[in-house]
PDB file of C-alpha atoms and ligand atoms in Angstrom:
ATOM      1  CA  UNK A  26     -21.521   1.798  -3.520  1.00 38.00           C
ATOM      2  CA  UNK A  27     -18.346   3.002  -1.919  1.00 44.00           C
ATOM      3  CA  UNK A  28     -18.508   4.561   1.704  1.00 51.00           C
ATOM      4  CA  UNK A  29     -16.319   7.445   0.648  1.00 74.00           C
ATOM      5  CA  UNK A  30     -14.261   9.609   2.088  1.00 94.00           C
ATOM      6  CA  UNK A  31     -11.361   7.300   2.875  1.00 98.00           C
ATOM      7  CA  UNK A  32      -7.758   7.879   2.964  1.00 98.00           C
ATOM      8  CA  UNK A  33      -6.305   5.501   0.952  1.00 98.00           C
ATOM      9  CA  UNK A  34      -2.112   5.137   0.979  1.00 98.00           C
ATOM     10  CA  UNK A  35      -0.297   3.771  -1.944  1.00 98.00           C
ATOM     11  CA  UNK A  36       3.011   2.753  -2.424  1.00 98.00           C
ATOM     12  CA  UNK A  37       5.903   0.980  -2.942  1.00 98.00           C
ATOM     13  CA  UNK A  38       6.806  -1.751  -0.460  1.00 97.00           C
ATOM     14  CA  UNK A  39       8.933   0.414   2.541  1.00 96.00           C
ATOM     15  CA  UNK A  40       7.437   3.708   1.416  1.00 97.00           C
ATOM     16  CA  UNK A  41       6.039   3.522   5.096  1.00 97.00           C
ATOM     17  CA  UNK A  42       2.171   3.081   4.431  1.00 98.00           C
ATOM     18  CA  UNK A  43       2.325   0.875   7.760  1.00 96.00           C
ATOM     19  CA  UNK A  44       4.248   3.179   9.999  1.00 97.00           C
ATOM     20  CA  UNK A  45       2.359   6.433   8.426  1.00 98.00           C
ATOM     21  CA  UNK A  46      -0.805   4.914   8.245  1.00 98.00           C
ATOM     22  CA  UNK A  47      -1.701   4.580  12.204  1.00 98.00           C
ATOM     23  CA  UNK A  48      -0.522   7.951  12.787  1.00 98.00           C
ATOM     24  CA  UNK A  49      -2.696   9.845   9.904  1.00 98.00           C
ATOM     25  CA  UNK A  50      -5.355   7.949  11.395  1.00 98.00           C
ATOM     26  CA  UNK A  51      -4.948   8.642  15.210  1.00 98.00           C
ATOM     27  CA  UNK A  52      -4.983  12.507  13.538  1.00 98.00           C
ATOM     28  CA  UNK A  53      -8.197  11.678  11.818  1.00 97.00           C
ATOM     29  CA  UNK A  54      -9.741  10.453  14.777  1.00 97.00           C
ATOM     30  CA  UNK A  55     -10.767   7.488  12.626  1.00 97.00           C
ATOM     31  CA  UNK A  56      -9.809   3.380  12.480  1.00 98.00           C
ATOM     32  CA  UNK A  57      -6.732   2.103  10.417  1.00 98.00           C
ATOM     33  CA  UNK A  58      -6.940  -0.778   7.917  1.00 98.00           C
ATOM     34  CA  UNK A  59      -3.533  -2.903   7.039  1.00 97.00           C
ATOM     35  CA  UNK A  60      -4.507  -4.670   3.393  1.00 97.00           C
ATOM     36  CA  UNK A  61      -1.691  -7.307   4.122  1.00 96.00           C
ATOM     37  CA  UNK A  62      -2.715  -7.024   7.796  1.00 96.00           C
ATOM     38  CA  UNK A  63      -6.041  -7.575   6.972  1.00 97.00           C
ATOM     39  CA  UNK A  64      -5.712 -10.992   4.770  1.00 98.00           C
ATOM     40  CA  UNK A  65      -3.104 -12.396   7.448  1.00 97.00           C
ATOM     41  CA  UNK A  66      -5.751 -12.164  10.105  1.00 97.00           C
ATOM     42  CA  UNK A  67      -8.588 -13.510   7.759  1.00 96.00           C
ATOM     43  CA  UNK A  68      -6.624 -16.624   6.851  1.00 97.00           C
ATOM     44  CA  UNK A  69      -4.686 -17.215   9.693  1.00 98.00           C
ATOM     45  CA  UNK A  70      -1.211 -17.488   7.158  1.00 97.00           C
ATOM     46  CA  UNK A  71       1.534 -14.749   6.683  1.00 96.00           C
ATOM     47  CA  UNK A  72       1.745 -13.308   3.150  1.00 95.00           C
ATOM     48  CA  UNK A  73       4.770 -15.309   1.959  1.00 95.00           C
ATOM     49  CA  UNK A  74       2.934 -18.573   3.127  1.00 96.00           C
ATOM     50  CA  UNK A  75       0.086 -18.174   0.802  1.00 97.00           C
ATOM     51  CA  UNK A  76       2.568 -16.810  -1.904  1.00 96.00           C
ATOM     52  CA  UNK A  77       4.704 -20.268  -1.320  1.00 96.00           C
ATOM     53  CA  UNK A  78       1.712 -22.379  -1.328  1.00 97.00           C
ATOM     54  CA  UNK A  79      -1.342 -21.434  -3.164  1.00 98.00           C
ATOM     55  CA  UNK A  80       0.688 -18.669  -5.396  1.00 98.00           C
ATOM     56  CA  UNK A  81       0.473 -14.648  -6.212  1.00 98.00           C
ATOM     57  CA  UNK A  82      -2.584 -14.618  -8.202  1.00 98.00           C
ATOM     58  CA  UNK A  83      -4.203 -16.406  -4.941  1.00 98.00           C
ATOM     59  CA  UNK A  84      -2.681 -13.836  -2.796  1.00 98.00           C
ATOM     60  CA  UNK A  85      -3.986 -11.118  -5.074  1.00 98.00           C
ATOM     61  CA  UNK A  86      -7.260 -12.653  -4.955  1.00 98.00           C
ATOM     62  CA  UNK A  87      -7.676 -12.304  -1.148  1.00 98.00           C
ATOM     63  CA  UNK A  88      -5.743  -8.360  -1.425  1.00 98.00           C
ATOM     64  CA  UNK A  89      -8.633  -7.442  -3.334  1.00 98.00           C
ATOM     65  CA  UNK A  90     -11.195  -8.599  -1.716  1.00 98.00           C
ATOM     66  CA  UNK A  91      -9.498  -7.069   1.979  1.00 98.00           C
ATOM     67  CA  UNK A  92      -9.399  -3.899  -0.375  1.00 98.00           C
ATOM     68  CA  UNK A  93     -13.108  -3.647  -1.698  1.00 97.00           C
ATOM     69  CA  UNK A  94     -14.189  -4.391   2.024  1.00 96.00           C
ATOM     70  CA  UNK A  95     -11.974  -1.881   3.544  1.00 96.00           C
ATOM     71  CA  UNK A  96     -13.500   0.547   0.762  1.00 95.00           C
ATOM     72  CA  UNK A  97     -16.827  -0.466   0.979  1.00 94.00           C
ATOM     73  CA  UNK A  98     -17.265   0.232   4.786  1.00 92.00           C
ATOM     74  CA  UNK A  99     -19.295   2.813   5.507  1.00 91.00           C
ATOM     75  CA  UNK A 100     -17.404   4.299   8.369  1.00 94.00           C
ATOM     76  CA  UNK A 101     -14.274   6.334   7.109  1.00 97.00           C
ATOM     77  CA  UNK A 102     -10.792   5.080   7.440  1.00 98.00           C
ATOM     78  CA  UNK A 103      -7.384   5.274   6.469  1.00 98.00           C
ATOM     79  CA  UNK A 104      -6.219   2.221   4.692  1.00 98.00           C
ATOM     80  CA  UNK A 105      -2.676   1.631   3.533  1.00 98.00           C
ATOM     81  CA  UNK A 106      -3.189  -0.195   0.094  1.00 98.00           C
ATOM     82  CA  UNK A 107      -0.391  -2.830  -0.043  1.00 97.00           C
ATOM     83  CA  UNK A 108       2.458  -1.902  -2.485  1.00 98.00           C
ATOM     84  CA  UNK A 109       0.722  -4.476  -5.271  1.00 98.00           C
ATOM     85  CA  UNK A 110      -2.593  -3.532  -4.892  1.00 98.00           C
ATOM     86  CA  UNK A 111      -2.780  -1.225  -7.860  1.00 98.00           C
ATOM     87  CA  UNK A 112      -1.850  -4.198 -10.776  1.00 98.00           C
ATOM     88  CA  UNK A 113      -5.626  -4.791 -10.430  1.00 98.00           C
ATOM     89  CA  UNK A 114      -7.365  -2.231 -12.229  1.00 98.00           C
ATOM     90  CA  UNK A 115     -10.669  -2.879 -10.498  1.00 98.00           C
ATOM     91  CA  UNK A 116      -8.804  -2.289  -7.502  1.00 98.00           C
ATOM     92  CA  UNK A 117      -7.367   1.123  -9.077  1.00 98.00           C
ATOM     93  CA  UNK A 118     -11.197   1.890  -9.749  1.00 98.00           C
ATOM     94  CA  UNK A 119     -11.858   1.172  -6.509  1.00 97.00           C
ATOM     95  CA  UNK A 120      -9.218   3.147  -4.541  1.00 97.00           C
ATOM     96  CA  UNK A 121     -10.603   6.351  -7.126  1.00 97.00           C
ATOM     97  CA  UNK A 122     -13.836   5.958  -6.137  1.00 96.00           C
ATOM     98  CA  UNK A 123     -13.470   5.402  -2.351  1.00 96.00           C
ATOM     99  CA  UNK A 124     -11.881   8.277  -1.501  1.00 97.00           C
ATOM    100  CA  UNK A 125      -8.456  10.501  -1.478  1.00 98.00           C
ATOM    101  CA  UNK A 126      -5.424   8.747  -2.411  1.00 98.00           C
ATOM    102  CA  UNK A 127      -2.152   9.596  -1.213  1.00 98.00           C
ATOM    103  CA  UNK A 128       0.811   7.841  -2.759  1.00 98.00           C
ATOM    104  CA  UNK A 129       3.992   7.822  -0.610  1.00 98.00           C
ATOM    105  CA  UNK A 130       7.072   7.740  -3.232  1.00 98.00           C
ATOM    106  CA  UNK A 131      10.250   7.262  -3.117  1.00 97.00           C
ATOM    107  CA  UNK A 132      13.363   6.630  -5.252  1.00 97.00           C
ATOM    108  CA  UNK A 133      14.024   2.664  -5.290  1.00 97.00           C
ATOM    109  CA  UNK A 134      17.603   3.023  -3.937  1.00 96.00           C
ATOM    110  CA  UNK A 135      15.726   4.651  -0.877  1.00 96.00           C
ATOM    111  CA  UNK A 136      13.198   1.973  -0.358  1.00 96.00           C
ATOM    112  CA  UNK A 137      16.109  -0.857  -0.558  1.00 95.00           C
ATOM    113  CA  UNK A 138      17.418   0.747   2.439  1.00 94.00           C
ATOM    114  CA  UNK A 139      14.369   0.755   4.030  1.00 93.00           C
ATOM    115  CA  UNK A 140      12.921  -2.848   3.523  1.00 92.00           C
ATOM    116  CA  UNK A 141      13.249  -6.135   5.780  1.00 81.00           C
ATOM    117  CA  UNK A 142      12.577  -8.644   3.559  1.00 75.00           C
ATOM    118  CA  UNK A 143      10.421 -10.699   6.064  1.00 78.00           C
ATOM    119  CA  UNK A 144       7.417 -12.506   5.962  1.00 75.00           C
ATOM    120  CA  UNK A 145       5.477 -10.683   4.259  1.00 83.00           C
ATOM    121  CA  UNK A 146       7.805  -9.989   1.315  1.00 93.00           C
ATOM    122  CA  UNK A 147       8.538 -12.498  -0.955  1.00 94.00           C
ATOM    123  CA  UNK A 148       8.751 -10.639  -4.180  1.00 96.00           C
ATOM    124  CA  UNK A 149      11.831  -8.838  -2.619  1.00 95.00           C
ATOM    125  CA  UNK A 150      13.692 -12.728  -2.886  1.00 92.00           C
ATOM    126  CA  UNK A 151      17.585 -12.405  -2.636  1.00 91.00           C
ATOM    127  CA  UNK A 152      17.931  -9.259  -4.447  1.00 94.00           C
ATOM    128  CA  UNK A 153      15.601  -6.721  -2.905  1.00 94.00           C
ATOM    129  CA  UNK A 154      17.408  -3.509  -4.518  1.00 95.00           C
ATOM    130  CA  UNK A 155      17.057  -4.954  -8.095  1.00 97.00           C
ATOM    131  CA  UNK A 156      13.434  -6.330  -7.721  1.00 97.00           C
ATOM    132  CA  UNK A 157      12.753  -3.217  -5.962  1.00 97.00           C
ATOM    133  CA  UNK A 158      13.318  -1.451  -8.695  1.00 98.00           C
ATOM    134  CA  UNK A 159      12.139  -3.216 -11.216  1.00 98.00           C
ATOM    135  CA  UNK A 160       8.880  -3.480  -9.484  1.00 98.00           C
ATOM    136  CA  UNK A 161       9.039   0.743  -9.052  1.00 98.00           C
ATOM    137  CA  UNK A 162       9.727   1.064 -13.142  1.00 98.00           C
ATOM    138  CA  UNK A 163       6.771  -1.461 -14.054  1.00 98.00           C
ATOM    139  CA  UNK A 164       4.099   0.279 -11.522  1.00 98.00           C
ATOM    140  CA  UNK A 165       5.250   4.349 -12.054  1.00 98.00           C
ATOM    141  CA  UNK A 166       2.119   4.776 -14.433  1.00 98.00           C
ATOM    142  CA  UNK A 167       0.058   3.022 -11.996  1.00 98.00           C
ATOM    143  CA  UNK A 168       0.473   4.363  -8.470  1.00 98.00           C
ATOM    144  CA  UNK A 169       0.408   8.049 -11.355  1.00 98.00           C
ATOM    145  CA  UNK A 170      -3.015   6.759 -12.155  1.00 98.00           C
ATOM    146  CA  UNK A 171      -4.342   6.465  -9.004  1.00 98.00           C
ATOM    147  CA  UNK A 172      -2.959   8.979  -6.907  1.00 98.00           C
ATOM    148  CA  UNK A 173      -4.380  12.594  -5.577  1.00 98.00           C
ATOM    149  CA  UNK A 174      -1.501  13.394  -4.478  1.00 98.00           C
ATOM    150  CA  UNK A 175       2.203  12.552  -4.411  1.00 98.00           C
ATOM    151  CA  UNK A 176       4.672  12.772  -1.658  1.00 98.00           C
ATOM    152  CA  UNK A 177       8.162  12.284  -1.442  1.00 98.00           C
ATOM    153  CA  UNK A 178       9.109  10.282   1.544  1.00 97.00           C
ATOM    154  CA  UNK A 179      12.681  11.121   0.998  1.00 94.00           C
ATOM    155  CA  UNK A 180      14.498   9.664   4.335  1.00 90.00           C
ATOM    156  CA  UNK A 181      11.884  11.210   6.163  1.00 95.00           C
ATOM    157  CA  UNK A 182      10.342   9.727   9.803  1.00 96.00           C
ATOM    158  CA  UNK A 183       6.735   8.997   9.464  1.00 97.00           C
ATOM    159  CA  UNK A 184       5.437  12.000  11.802  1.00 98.00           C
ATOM    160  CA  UNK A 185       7.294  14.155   9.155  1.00 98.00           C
ATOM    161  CA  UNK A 186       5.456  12.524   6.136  1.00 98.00           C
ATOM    162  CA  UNK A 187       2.179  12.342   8.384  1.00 98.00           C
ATOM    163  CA  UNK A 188       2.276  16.672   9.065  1.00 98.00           C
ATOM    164  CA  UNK A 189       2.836  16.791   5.113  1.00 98.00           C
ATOM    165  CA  UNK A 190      -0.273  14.023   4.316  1.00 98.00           C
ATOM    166  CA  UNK A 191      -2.271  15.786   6.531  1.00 98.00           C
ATOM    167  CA  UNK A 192      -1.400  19.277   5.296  1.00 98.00           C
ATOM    168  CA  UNK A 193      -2.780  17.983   1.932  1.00 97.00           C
ATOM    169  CA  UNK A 194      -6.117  16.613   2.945  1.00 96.00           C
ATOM    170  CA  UNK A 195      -7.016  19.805   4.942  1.00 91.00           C
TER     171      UNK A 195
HETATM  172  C1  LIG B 339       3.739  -6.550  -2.249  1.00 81.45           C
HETATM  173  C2  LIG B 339       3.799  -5.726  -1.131  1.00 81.45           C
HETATM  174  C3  LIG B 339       3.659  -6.245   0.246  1.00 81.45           C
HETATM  175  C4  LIG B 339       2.842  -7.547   0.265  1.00 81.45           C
HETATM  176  C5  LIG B 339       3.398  -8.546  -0.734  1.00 81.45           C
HETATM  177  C6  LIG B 339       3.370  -7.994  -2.141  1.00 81.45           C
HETATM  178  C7  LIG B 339       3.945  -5.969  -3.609  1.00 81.45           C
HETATM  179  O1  LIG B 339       3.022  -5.310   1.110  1.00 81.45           O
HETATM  180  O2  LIG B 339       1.488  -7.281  -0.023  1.00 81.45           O
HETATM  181  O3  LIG B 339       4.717  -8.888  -0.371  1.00 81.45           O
HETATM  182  O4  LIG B 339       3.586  -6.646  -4.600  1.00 81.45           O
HETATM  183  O5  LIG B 339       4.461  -4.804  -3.688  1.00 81.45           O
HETATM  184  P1  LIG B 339       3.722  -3.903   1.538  1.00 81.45           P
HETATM  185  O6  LIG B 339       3.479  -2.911   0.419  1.00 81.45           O
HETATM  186  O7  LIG B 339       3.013  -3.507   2.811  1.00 81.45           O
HETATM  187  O8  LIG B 339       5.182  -4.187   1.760  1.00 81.45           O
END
């Protein structure tokens, strides 16, 4: 049993779940949950660390389960969903269930000017535009699946694309 009633962002990696996340949240009045945020604090090991050592399907392995307990809470929160959360489809069920999901989206060529590769971002490798959008094209019917509602981040700030979340779940 889900504790409901959570706002739950999806997205692409740089569609600004992170930045758009706390500020939804501070609105709301309510705590804010980081997925990757979440696992890097649990295992004491950045994202690309686990990815290098113990590989994805590990990494997706701990996402979920930062997910379901995120979802599962019984106190209300935002959660930004990291951008390969919905490839599990007992995640997707999960995210449906929990509460109202809000997909940030944005065209790929966007998000490649938005991403720092960094630690926690090892699928982006040394060609973050192409895997960008290759990863965008294979998870389209996904984040569709999922989502409540859609918003275009365009090259929006985050207090922009916060007033236009927020708009939505009033
Ligand atoms: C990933 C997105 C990243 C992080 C990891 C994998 C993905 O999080 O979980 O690099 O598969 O899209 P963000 O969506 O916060 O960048």
């Amino acid at each position: 049993m889900t504790g409901g009633g959570h706002v739950i962002l999806v997205g692409m990696m740089g569609s600004g779940k992170s930045a758009v996340g706390p500020i939804l949240a501070e609105r709301l009045g309510r705590p804010f949950l980081d997925s990757d945020e979440q696992v890097e604090s649990r295992t004491g090991r950045t994202v690309r660390e686990i990815f290098e050592a113990d590989g994805e399907a590990a990494y997706r392995r701990l996402e979920s389960a930062a997910l379901r307990e995120a979802v599962e809470g019984p106190e209300p929160v935002v959660v930004a969903a990291a951008g390969g959360t919905v490839l599990d489809p007992a995640n997707r069920e999960l995210m449906r269930s929990g509460g109202t999901v809000v997909w940030l989206y944005a065209d790929p060529a966007i998000l490649a000017g938005r991403v720092t590769p960094g630690d926690h971002r090892p699928l982006l490798g040394d060609d973050p535009a192409g895997n960008l959008r290759r990863l965008h094209e294979e998870r389209l019917p996904l984040y569709r699946e999922v989502a409540d509602h859609v918003v275009d981040i365009g090259d929006r700030p985050a207090d922009e694309v916060a007033e236009q979340v927020l708009g939505l779940l009033a």
